[in-house]
Amino acid sequence: MAACCNGGTFQNTGVPLNQKGLGDAVALFLVPTVNSTGEDNFILNTDVLDDTFFNSKIYAENPQDRWFRVGTFNNVIDTREDSVTETFSEGNSAFVRQGVRIFTGELVNYSPVYQGVLNSFRCSGYSVYGVNKCGGLIGTKGSDGTKLYPTRAFSPSTDSTFVKATNEVTGKVMFKFEYDQTELDSNLRLVTSDNIDSDLIRISSPVTIDGTISGIVATGFDVALTLDYDEAFTGEPVTGFVLADFTLFNVTTNSSIAITSVTESALGTYTFVIPPQTAGDELRLFAVKNSKMLEYTYLIAV
Amino acid sequence: MKVDKTTFNKEAIDGMTLTQFKKLYGSKKINFTKSLDEVYELITGKKSKRKDKKDTID
């Protein structure tokens, strides 16, 4: 932030009795800055902030609409570096720009896989809501007073490091990013936990499961769901999914497909019966249940 | 609706005749503990012709 002046207008310096001092975030929601319709992601002042709201964000089918919860963090440092000033020969100095605000935190006993998960945010424009230790939500107020935006991160600065456990320290993943320099601390706002009907300390994002497609015929296919994550070889089968947990979409015709039936024909293997599709059409399968999410998995109809 | 390990889209099955249902599921390697006639009847509530005939004889 450069040295912007407020038109020379002084602002009153009184304070209300109960100011909200902001504490460090112990968890984060990493939020795509722009949603799937090309608009900014934000919370409206009329949104009801309950489990339904947050689950709709955490489990959103389109990743651009999804909020990715990370944490709980330890050893959080969220500080702004010293401002840059120019010092003159007479000894005075003038403010040039604010220092960079940097977040660092440690995720104890996290798998090295998670390092890759976090680094995947480096190349996409994302913003951040903080969750303080009381379960309140920290963001940046919009100019019209009706929106709380996630605070923009400078995504190229995103870096995570895996630290192996030793006799002295636990294994951990360290996460670091810088906030965008256009973000001002003076615009940070808190929605207190009193106004949130959801436990943001305990809420968690789903884990990605893998789907292996086979046996494609005109009226169906099989998919084997496994939780591979940090397994060296094939992971454990993911069982118990039913028809309502799956969504099938014909990408070629841009239309939803009403699945006829889903059978768990073997542990974690599901046989789909679907209306006949045009050969060569690209289909997209998505599933979510019990904190497990099958990301978009594509197959070609035959 | 669930029959054994299969969850059906009732609306989709309702839109099928028994013949279409049996042709579709007869070609799948799905093991039901009931016959396809019985599964169809269970989902749609429609009695199959085979069953109707039997009822008539009875």
mmCIF file of C-alpha atoms in Angstrom:
data_model
loop_
_atom_site.group_PDB
_atom_site.id
_atom_site.type_symbol
_atom_site.label_atom_id
_atom_site.label_comp_id
_atom_site.label_asym_id
_atom_site.label_seq_id
_atom_site.Cartn_x
_atom_site.Cartn_y
_atom_site.Cartn_z
ATOM 1 C CA MET A 1 0.000 0.000 0.000
ATOM 2 C CA ALA A 2 1.446 3.307 -1.067
ATOM 3 C CA ALA A 3 1.249 6.475 0.941
ATOM 4 C CA CYS A 4 -2.418 7.311 0.315
ATOM 5 C CA CYS A 5 -3.756 10.237 2.263
ATOM 6 C CA ASN A 6 -7.375 10.645 3.190
ATOM 7 C CA GLY A 7 -7.838 13.942 1.392
ATOM 8 C CA GLY A 8 -6.477 15.746 4.419
ATOM 9 C CA THR A 9 -9.645 14.992 6.400
ATOM 10 C CA PHE A 10 -9.129 14.200 10.047
ATOM 11 C CA GLN A 11 -11.223 11.386 11.498
ATOM 12 C CA ASN A 12 -12.649 11.321 15.004
ATOM 13 C CA THR A 13 -10.493 9.319 17.361
ATOM 14 C CA GLY A 14 -13.059 8.227 19.912
ATOM 15 C CA VAL A 15 -13.717 4.493 20.340
ATOM 16 C CA PRO A 16 -16.786 2.476 21.388
ATOM 17 C CA LEU A 17 -16.699 0.747 24.768
ATOM 18 C CA ASN A 18 -16.441 -2.772 23.347
ATOM 19 C CA GLN A 19 -13.982 -2.810 20.501
ATOM 20 C CA LYS A 20 -13.301 -6.143 18.838
ATOM 21 C CA GLY A 21 -9.569 -6.802 19.007
ATOM 22 C CA LEU A 22 -8.596 -9.338 16.373
ATOM 23 C CA GLY A 23 -6.579 -12.370 17.411
ATOM 24 C CA ASP A 24 -4.547 -14.722 15.270
ATOM 25 C CA ALA A 25 -6.420 -17.227 13.156
ATOM 26 C CA VAL A 26 -6.089 -20.831 14.316
ATOM 27 C CA ALA A 27 -7.728 -22.127 11.149
ATOM 28 C CA LEU A 28 -8.296 -20.770 7.665
ATOM 29 C CA PHE A 29 -10.838 -21.029 4.917
ATOM 30 C CA LEU A 30 -8.947 -20.759 1.628
ATOM 31 C CA VAL A 31 -11.545 -19.399 -0.770
ATOM 32 C CA PRO A 32 -11.192 -18.941 -4.536
ATOM 33 C CA THR A 33 -11.286 -15.180 -4.991
ATOM 34 C CA VAL A 34 -13.651 -15.559 -7.955
ATOM 35 C CA ASN A 35 -16.517 -18.037 -8.014
ATOM 36 C CA SER A 36 -17.759 -20.213 -10.881
ATOM 37 C CA THR A 37 -19.938 -17.408 -12.246
ATOM 38 C CA GLY A 38 -17.037 -14.966 -12.391
ATOM 39 C CA GLU A 39 -18.088 -12.941 -9.356
ATOM 40 C CA ASP A 40 -16.160 -12.512 -6.139
ATOM 41 C CA ASN A 41 -16.858 -14.929 -3.312
ATOM 42 C CA PHE A 42 -18.162 -13.142 -0.218
ATOM 43 C CA ILE A 43 -20.575 -13.370 2.700
ATOM 44 C CA LEU A 44 -23.650 -11.167 2.527
ATOM 45 C CA ASN A 45 -24.923 -9.485 5.659
ATOM 46 C CA THR A 46 -28.221 -11.350 5.142
ATOM 47 C CA ASP A 47 -26.612 -14.813 4.950
ATOM 48 C CA VAL A 48 -27.520 -17.121 7.811
ATOM 49 C CA LEU A 49 -24.176 -18.424 9.038
ATOM 50 C CA ASP A 50 -25.143 -21.908 10.191
ATOM 51 C CA ASP A 51 -24.057 -25.486 9.421
ATOM 52 C CA THR A 52 -26.147 -25.501 6.246
ATOM 53 C CA PHE A 53 -24.347 -22.417 4.957
ATOM 54 C CA PHE A 54 -20.846 -23.637 5.736
ATOM 55 C CA ASN A 55 -21.494 -27.191 4.521
ATOM 56 C CA SER A 56 -22.807 -25.794 1.234
ATOM 57 C CA LYS A 57 -19.493 -23.987 0.863
ATOM 58 C CA ILE A 58 -17.216 -26.802 2.020
ATOM 59 C CA TYR A 59 -18.954 -29.433 -0.116
ATOM 60 C CA ALA A 60 -19.674 -27.256 -3.166
ATOM 61 C CA GLU A 61 -19.408 -29.342 -6.323
ATOM 62 C CA ASN A 62 -17.527 -26.711 -8.285
ATOM 63 C CA PRO A 63 -14.067 -26.042 -6.781
ATOM 64 C CA GLN A 64 -14.412 -22.347 -7.648
ATOM 65 C CA ASP A 65 -17.384 -22.163 -5.258
ATOM 66 C CA ARG A 66 -15.787 -24.296 -2.572
ATOM 67 C CA TRP A 67 -14.252 -23.128 0.685
ATOM 68 C CA PHE A 68 -11.226 -25.174 1.723
ATOM 69 C CA ARG A 69 -10.769 -25.329 5.467
ATOM 70 C CA VAL A 70 -7.206 -25.716 6.722
ATOM 71 C CA GLY A 71 -6.082 -26.163 10.301
ATOM 72 C CA THR A 72 -6.003 -26.208 13.244
ATOM 73 C CA PHE A 73 -2.646 -24.438 13.224
ATOM 74 C CA ASN A 74 0.010 -24.215 15.896
ATOM 75 C CA ASN A 75 2.734 -21.593 16.298
ATOM 76 C CA VAL A 76 0.815 -19.090 14.188
ATOM 77 C CA ILE A 77 2.597 -15.893 13.287
ATOM 78 C CA ASP A 78 0.522 -13.365 11.375
ATOM 79 C CA THR A 79 2.392 -10.112 11.392
ATOM 80 C CA ARG A 80 3.058 -7.231 9.076
ATOM 81 C CA GLU A 81 6.644 -6.338 8.347
ATOM 82 C CA ASP A 82 7.844 -2.849 9.170
ATOM 83 C CA SER A 83 6.626 -0.114 6.863
ATOM 84 C CA VAL A 84 9.012 1.105 4.225
ATOM 85 C CA THR A 85 10.082 4.699 4.762
ATOM 86 C CA GLU A 86 12.379 7.116 3.073
ATOM 87 C CA THR A 87 14.821 8.873 5.347
ATOM 88 C CA PHE A 88 15.991 12.314 4.382
ATOM 89 C CA SER A 89 19.347 13.894 5.052
ATOM 90 C CA GLU A 90 17.761 16.149 7.663
ATOM 91 C CA GLY A 91 16.768 13.057 9.643
ATOM 92 C CA ASN A 92 13.041 13.012 8.984
ATOM 93 C CA SER A 93 11.502 10.011 7.373
ATOM 94 C CA ALA A 94 8.362 9.679 5.274
ATOM 95 C CA PHE A 95 6.049 6.719 4.967
ATOM 96 C CA VAL A 96 6.380 5.050 1.537
ATOM 97 C CA ARG A 97 4.343 1.858 1.800
ATOM 98 C CA GLN A 98 3.098 -0.617 4.338
ATOM 99 C CA GLY A 99 5.103 -3.753 5.003
ATOM 100 C CA VAL A 100 3.944 -7.141 3.787
ATOM 101 C CA ARG A 101 1.658 -9.136 6.106
ATOM 102 C CA ILE A 102 2.812 -12.751 6.296
ATOM 103 C CA PHE A 103 0.962 -15.720 7.763
ATOM 104 C CA THR A 104 2.869 -18.788 8.937
ATOM 105 C CA GLY A 105 1.494 -21.747 10.849
ATOM 106 C CA GLU A 106 2.283 -25.378 11.607
ATOM 107 C CA LEU A 107 0.013 -28.366 11.095
ATOM 108 C CA VAL A 108 1.232 -31.019 13.507
ATOM 109 C CA ASN A 109 1.258 -34.705 12.514
ATOM 110 C CA TYR A 110 0.105 -33.951 8.964
ATOM 111 C CA SER A 111 1.130 -36.236 6.135
ATOM 112 C CA PRO A 112 3.614 -35.076 3.461
ATOM 113 C CA VAL A 113 0.708 -35.405 1.025
ATOM 114 C CA TYR A 114 -0.780 -32.328 2.612
ATOM 115 C CA GLN A 115 2.218 -30.272 1.568
ATOM 116 C CA GLY A 116 1.243 -30.891 -2.043
ATOM 117 C CA VAL A 117 -2.375 -30.109 -1.274
ATOM 118 C CA LEU A 118 -1.464 -26.703 0.118
ATOM 119 C CA ASN A 119 0.994 -25.905 -2.651
ATOM 120 C CA SER A 120 -1.807 -26.471 -5.176
ATOM 121 C CA PHE A 121 -3.144 -23.069 -4.118
ATOM 122 C CA ARG A 122 0.004 -21.297 -5.299
ATOM 123 C CA CYS A 123 -1.105 -20.959 -8.883
ATOM 124 C CA SER A 124 -4.703 -19.935 -8.323
ATOM 125 C CA GLY A 125 -6.148 -16.692 -7.083
ATOM 126 C CA TYR A 126 -7.377 -17.334 -3.593
ATOM 127 C CA SER A 127 -8.392 -15.352 -0.564
ATOM 128 C CA VAL A 128 -8.618 -16.174 3.106
ATOM 129 C CA TYR A 129 -11.114 -16.089 5.916
ATOM 130 C CA GLY A 130 -9.471 -16.583 9.289
ATOM 131 C CA VAL A 131 -11.095 -18.481 12.140
ATOM 132 C CA ASN A 132 -10.043 -17.214 15.525
ATOM 133 C CA LYS A 133 -9.751 -19.408 18.596
ATOM 134 C CA CYS A 134 -13.286 -18.480 19.643
ATOM 135 C CA GLY A 135 -14.747 -19.632 16.330
ATOM 136 C CA GLY A 136 -15.253 -16.155 14.928
ATOM 137 C CA LEU A 137 -14.664 -15.385 11.263
ATOM 138 C CA ILE A 138 -12.202 -12.735 10.101
ATOM 139 C CA GLY A 139 -12.454 -11.151 6.670
ATOM 140 C CA THR A 140 -12.333 -7.839 4.873
ATOM 141 C CA LYS A 141 -15.308 -5.522 4.726
ATOM 142 C CA GLY A 142 -16.669 -4.442 1.388
ATOM 143 C CA SER A 143 -17.078 -0.808 0.496
ATOM 144 C CA ASP A 144 -20.896 -0.881 0.599
ATOM 145 C CA GLY A 145 -21.050 -2.373 4.088
ATOM 146 C CA THR A 146 -23.132 -5.393 3.066
ATOM 147 C CA LYS A 147 -20.358 -7.858 2.287
ATOM 148 C CA LEU A 148 -17.494 -9.529 4.108
ATOM 149 C CA TYR A 149 -14.896 -10.656 1.605
ATOM 150 C CA PRO A 150 -12.118 -13.132 2.286
ATOM 151 C CA THR A 151 -8.850 -11.230 2.478
ATOM 152 C CA ARG A 152 -6.880 -11.650 -0.726
ATOM 153 C CA ALA A 153 -3.667 -13.652 -0.562
ATOM 154 C CA PHE A 154 -0.746 -13.054 -2.873
ATOM 155 C CA SER A 155 -0.957 -16.610 -4.160
ATOM 156 C CA PRO A 156 2.542 -16.873 -5.734
ATOM 157 C CA SER A 157 3.945 -16.493 -2.207
ATOM 158 C CA THR A 158 2.204 -19.682 -1.047
ATOM 159 C CA ASP A 159 4.666 -22.196 0.290
ATOM 160 C CA SER A 160 4.423 -25.264 2.452
ATOM 161 C CA THR A 161 7.179 -27.445 3.791
ATOM 162 C CA PHE A 162 7.112 -30.916 5.249
ATOM 163 C CA VAL A 163 9.175 -31.423 8.388
ATOM 164 C CA LYS A 164 10.029 -35.011 9.281
ATOM 165 C CA ALA A 165 9.637 -36.147 12.855
ATOM 166 C CA THR A 166 12.826 -36.605 14.866
ATOM 167 C CA ASN A 167 13.644 -37.490 18.451
ATOM 168 C CA GLU A 168 13.175 -33.830 19.229
ATOM 169 C CA VAL A 169 10.251 -32.630 17.117
ATOM 170 C CA THR A 170 6.975 -33.899 15.693
ATOM 171 C CA GLY A 171 6.371 -34.311 11.993
ATOM 172 C CA LYS A 172 4.515 -31.377 10.567
ATOM 173 C CA VAL A 173 3.572 -29.350 7.547
ATOM 174 C CA MET A 174 4.463 -25.678 7.702
ATOM 175 C CA PHE A 175 2.304 -23.259 5.704
ATOM 176 C CA LYS A 176 3.144 -19.746 4.669
ATOM 177 C CA PHE A 177 1.604 -17.109 2.462
ATOM 178 C CA GLU A 178 1.612 -13.347 2.106
ATOM 179 C CA TYR A 179 -1.503 -11.211 1.995
ATOM 180 C CA ASP A 180 -1.977 -9.053 -1.077
ATOM 181 C CA GLN A 181 -0.389 -5.663 -0.592
ATOM 182 C CA THR A 182 -3.626 -3.880 -1.561
ATOM 183 C CA GLU A 183 -5.341 -5.281 1.538
ATOM 184 C CA LEU A 184 -5.505 -2.895 4.466
ATOM 185 C CA ASP A 185 -5.538 -3.985 8.090
ATOM 186 C CA SER A 186 -8.002 -1.182 8.775
ATOM 187 C CA ASN A 187 -10.593 -3.038 6.688
ATOM 188 C CA LEU A 188 -10.345 -6.282 8.657
ATOM 189 C CA ARG A 189 -13.598 -7.216 10.382
ATOM 190 C CA LEU A 190 -14.745 -9.984 12.690
ATOM 191 C CA VAL A 191 -18.011 -11.887 12.744
ATOM 192 C CA THR A 192 -18.071 -13.079 16.321
ATOM 193 C CA SER A 193 -18.982 -16.667 17.153
ATOM 194 C CA ASP A 194 -22.146 -15.298 18.803
ATOM 195 C CA ASN A 195 -23.389 -14.581 15.294
ATOM 196 C CA ILE A 196 -22.318 -17.927 13.810
ATOM 197 C CA ASP A 197 -24.451 -21.010 14.435
ATOM 198 C CA SER A 198 -21.736 -23.458 13.443
ATOM 199 C CA ASP A 199 -18.602 -24.721 15.146
ATOM 200 C CA LEU A 200 -15.873 -23.401 12.878
ATOM 201 C CA ILE A 201 -13.187 -24.841 15.132
ATOM 202 C CA ARG A 202 -14.391 -28.396 14.565
ATOM 203 C CA ILE A 203 -15.774 -28.204 11.028
ATOM 204 C CA SER A 204 -13.538 -29.839 8.428
ATOM 205 C CA SER A 205 -13.166 -30.152 4.693
ATOM 206 C CA PRO A 206 -13.653 -33.467 2.901
ATOM 207 C CA VAL A 207 -10.733 -35.653 1.914
ATOM 208 C CA THR A 208 -10.282 -36.484 -1.756
ATOM 209 C CA ILE A 209 -10.915 -40.092 -2.741
ATOM 210 C CA ASP A 210 -9.935 -41.722 -6.004
ATOM 211 C CA GLY A 211 -12.206 -43.290 -8.583
ATOM 212 C CA THR A 212 -11.114 -45.866 -11.138
ATOM 213 C CA ILE A 213 -13.588 -46.292 -13.982
ATOM 214 C CA SER A 214 -13.972 -49.602 -15.799
ATOM 215 C CA GLY A 215 -16.493 -51.706 -17.696
ATOM 216 C CA ILE A 216 -17.994 -48.844 -19.697
ATOM 217 C CA VAL A 217 -20.952 -49.944 -21.828
ATOM 218 C CA ALA A 218 -23.733 -47.923 -23.413
ATOM 219 C CA THR A 219 -25.903 -48.078 -20.305
ATOM 220 C CA GLY A 220 -23.415 -47.943 -17.490
ATOM 221 C CA PHE A 221 -19.979 -48.352 -16.000
ATOM 222 C CA ASP A 222 -18.216 -49.410 -12.812
ATOM 223 C CA VAL A 223 -16.204 -47.186 -10.514
ATOM 224 C CA ALA A 224 -13.914 -48.362 -7.723
ATOM 225 C CA LEU A 225 -13.616 -45.784 -4.954
ATOM 226 C CA THR A 226 -10.499 -45.863 -2.809
ATOM 227 C CA LEU A 227 -8.947 -43.661 -0.196
ATOM 228 C CA ASP A 228 -5.352 -43.662 -1.404
ATOM 229 C CA TYR A 229 -4.051 -40.471 0.190
ATOM 230 C CA ASP A 230 -0.699 -41.410 1.733
ATOM 231 C CA GLU A 231 -0.820 -45.130 0.954
ATOM 232 C CA ALA A 232 2.103 -46.328 -1.143
ATOM 233 C CA PHE A 233 -0.113 -48.722 -3.056
ATOM 234 C CA THR A 234 -3.853 -49.020 -3.555
ATOM 235 C CA GLY A 235 -5.693 -47.642 -0.580
ATOM 236 C CA GLU A 236 -8.714 -48.852 1.294
ATOM 237 C CA PRO A 237 -12.068 -49.249 -0.484
ATOM 238 C CA VAL A 238 -14.597 -46.518 0.202
ATOM 239 C CA THR A 239 -17.890 -48.176 1.030
ATOM 240 C CA GLY A 240 -21.465 -47.185 1.767
ATOM 241 C CA PHE A 241 -22.133 -44.716 -1.043
ATOM 242 C CA VAL A 242 -25.632 -44.748 -2.529
ATOM 243 C CA LEU A 243 -27.248 -43.198 -5.575
ATOM 244 C CA ALA A 244 -28.011 -39.905 -3.841
ATOM 245 C CA ASP A 245 -24.308 -39.383 -3.152
ATOM 246 C CA PHE A 246 -23.398 -39.286 -6.849
ATOM 247 C CA THR A 247 -23.864 -36.647 -9.520
ATOM 248 C CA LEU A 248 -23.368 -37.450 -13.206
ATOM 249 C CA PHE A 249 -23.124 -34.775 -15.851
ATOM 250 C CA ASN A 250 -22.812 -34.956 -19.628
ATOM 251 C CA VAL A 251 -20.144 -32.363 -20.377
ATOM 252 C CA THR A 252 -20.644 -32.633 -24.137
ATOM 253 C CA THR A 253 -24.344 -31.798 -24.027
ATOM 254 C CA ASN A 254 -24.065 -29.682 -20.866
ATOM 255 C CA SER A 255 -26.856 -31.593 -19.149
ATOM 256 C CA SER A 256 -27.378 -33.587 -15.970
ATOM 257 C CA ILE A 257 -27.888 -37.329 -16.225
ATOM 258 C CA ALA A 258 -30.477 -38.980 -13.979
ATOM 259 C CA ILE A 259 -28.686 -42.106 -12.789
ATOM 260 C CA THR A 260 -31.011 -45.118 -12.953
ATOM 261 C CA SER A 261 -29.347 -47.130 -10.192
ATOM 262 C CA VAL A 262 -26.143 -47.615 -8.251
ATOM 263 C CA THR A 263 -25.105 -50.976 -6.833
ATOM 264 C CA GLU A 264 -22.193 -51.571 -4.493
ATOM 265 C CA SER A 265 -21.324 -54.777 -6.297
ATOM 266 C CA ALA A 266 -18.116 -55.358 -4.324
ATOM 267 C CA LEU A 267 -16.605 -53.478 -1.398
ATOM 268 C CA GLY A 268 -16.056 -49.957 -2.687
ATOM 269 C CA THR A 269 -16.936 -50.861 -6.283
ATOM 270 C CA TYR A 270 -20.120 -49.349 -7.658
ATOM 271 C CA THR A 271 -22.012 -50.452 -10.746
ATOM 272 C CA PHE A 272 -23.900 -47.654 -12.442
ATOM 273 C CA VAL A 273 -26.911 -48.078 -14.680
ATOM 274 C CA ILE A 274 -27.652 -44.957 -16.692
ATOM 275 C CA PRO A 275 -29.790 -43.951 -19.670
ATOM 276 C CA PRO A 276 -27.918 -44.676 -22.934
ATOM 277 C CA GLN A 277 -25.514 -41.870 -23.807
ATOM 278 C CA THR A 278 -24.187 -40.902 -27.208
ATOM 279 C CA ALA A 279 -20.907 -42.644 -27.920
ATOM 280 C CA GLY A 280 -17.993 -40.264 -27.521
ATOM 281 C CA ASP A 281 -19.758 -37.938 -25.093
ATOM 282 C CA GLU A 282 -17.692 -36.879 -22.113
ATOM 283 C CA LEU A 283 -19.303 -37.613 -18.746
ATOM 284 C CA ARG A 284 -18.272 -36.208 -15.383
ATOM 285 C CA LEU A 285 -18.821 -38.075 -12.126
ATOM 286 C CA PHE A 286 -18.820 -36.381 -8.732
ATOM 287 C CA ALA A 287 -19.579 -37.855 -5.331
ATOM 288 C CA VAL A 288 -19.555 -36.726 -1.740
ATOM 289 C CA LYS A 289 -20.452 -38.439 1.523
ATOM 290 C CA ASN A 290 -19.201 -38.478 5.085
ATOM 291 C CA SER A 291 -16.284 -36.090 4.585
ATOM 292 C CA LYS A 292 -15.118 -37.965 1.490
ATOM 293 C CA MET A 293 -15.241 -36.365 -1.942
ATOM 294 C CA LEU A 294 -14.652 -37.838 -5.373
ATOM 295 C CA GLU A 295 -13.503 -34.894 -7.449
ATOM 296 C CA TYR A 296 -14.570 -34.592 -11.041
ATOM 297 C CA THR A 297 -13.778 -37.929 -12.685
ATOM 298 C CA TYR A 298 -14.241 -38.092 -16.419
ATOM 299 C CA LEU A 299 -15.194 -40.940 -18.693
ATOM 300 C CA ILE A 300 -16.116 -41.217 -22.322
ATOM 301 C CA ALA A 301 -19.448 -42.858 -23.182
ATOM 302 C CA VAL A 302 -19.311 -45.786 -25.604
ATOM 303 C CA MET B 1 -35.382 -46.891 -3.130
ATOM 304 C CA LYS B 2 -32.969 -49.631 -2.053
ATOM 305 C CA VAL B 3 -33.171 -53.307 -2.967
ATOM 306 C CA ASP B 4 -30.303 -55.388 -1.626
ATOM 307 C CA LYS B 5 -27.149 -53.386 -2.436
ATOM 308 C CA THR B 6 -28.766 -51.345 -5.206
ATOM 309 C CA THR B 7 -30.291 -47.898 -4.839
ATOM 310 C CA PHE B 8 -32.758 -47.173 -7.601
ATOM 311 C CA ASN B 9 -34.046 -43.955 -9.065
ATOM 312 C CA LYS B 10 -37.746 -44.841 -8.696
ATOM 313 C CA GLU B 11 -38.796 -42.243 -11.232
ATOM 314 C CA ALA B 12 -36.508 -43.772 -13.856
ATOM 315 C CA ILE B 13 -37.792 -47.299 -13.192
ATOM 316 C CA ASP B 14 -41.396 -46.079 -13.158
ATOM 317 C CA GLY B 15 -40.798 -44.896 -16.711
ATOM 318 C CA MET B 16 -39.814 -48.392 -17.850
ATOM 319 C CA THR B 17 -41.953 -51.350 -18.747
ATOM 320 C CA LEU B 18 -41.152 -54.651 -17.075
ATOM 321 C CA THR B 19 -39.748 -55.886 -20.374
ATOM 322 C CA GLN B 20 -37.400 -52.900 -20.630
ATOM 323 C CA PHE B 21 -36.403 -53.323 -16.987
ATOM 324 C CA LYS B 22 -35.638 -57.017 -17.402
ATOM 325 C CA LYS B 23 -33.726 -56.412 -20.614
ATOM 326 C CA LEU B 24 -31.622 -53.713 -18.957
ATOM 327 C CA TYR B 25 -30.897 -55.467 -15.674
ATOM 328 C CA GLY B 26 -30.714 -58.935 -17.223
ATOM 329 C CA SER B 27 -27.580 -57.764 -19.006
ATOM 330 C CA LYS B 28 -25.946 -56.465 -15.807
ATOM 331 C CA LYS B 29 -23.921 -58.513 -13.360
ATOM 332 C CA ILE B 30 -26.015 -57.441 -10.416
ATOM 333 C CA ASN B 31 -27.105 -60.147 -8.017
ATOM 334 C CA PHE B 32 -30.525 -59.624 -6.495
ATOM 335 C CA THR B 33 -31.911 -61.961 -3.866
ATOM 336 C CA LYS B 34 -35.275 -61.592 -5.633
ATOM 337 C CA SER B 35 -36.297 -62.170 -9.227
ATOM 338 C CA LEU B 36 -36.283 -59.203 -11.577
ATOM 339 C CA ASP B 37 -40.093 -59.360 -11.670
ATOM 340 C CA GLU B 38 -40.187 -59.007 -7.908
ATOM 341 C CA VAL B 39 -37.627 -56.201 -7.871
ATOM 342 C CA TYR B 40 -39.615 -54.315 -10.516
ATOM 343 C CA GLU B 41 -42.810 -54.777 -8.559
ATOM 344 C CA LEU B 42 -41.141 -53.673 -5.351
ATOM 345 C CA ILE B 43 -39.907 -50.436 -6.901
ATOM 346 C CA THR B 44 -42.865 -49.467 -9.036
ATOM 347 C CA GLY B 45 -45.712 -51.076 -7.155
ATOM 348 C CA LYS B 46 -46.913 -52.406 -10.512
ATOM 349 C CA LYS B 47 -47.665 -56.072 -10.603
ATOM 350 C CA SER B 48 -45.957 -57.943 -13.426
ATOM 351 C CA LYS B 49 -48.072 -59.764 -16.028
ATOM 352 C CA ARG B 50 -46.693 -63.074 -14.766
ATOM 353 C CA LYS B 51 -47.974 -62.265 -11.314
ATOM 354 C CA ASP B 52 -51.317 -61.089 -12.724
ATOM 355 C CA LYS B 53 -51.768 -64.382 -14.541
ATOM 356 C CA LYS B 54 -50.965 -66.285 -11.381
ATOM 357 C CA ASP B 55 -53.445 -64.211 -9.427
ATOM 358 C CA THR B 56 -56.109 -64.943 -12.033
ATOM 359 C CA ILE B 57 -55.485 -68.681 -11.834
ATOM 360 C CA ASP B 58 -55.600 -68.578 -8.049
#
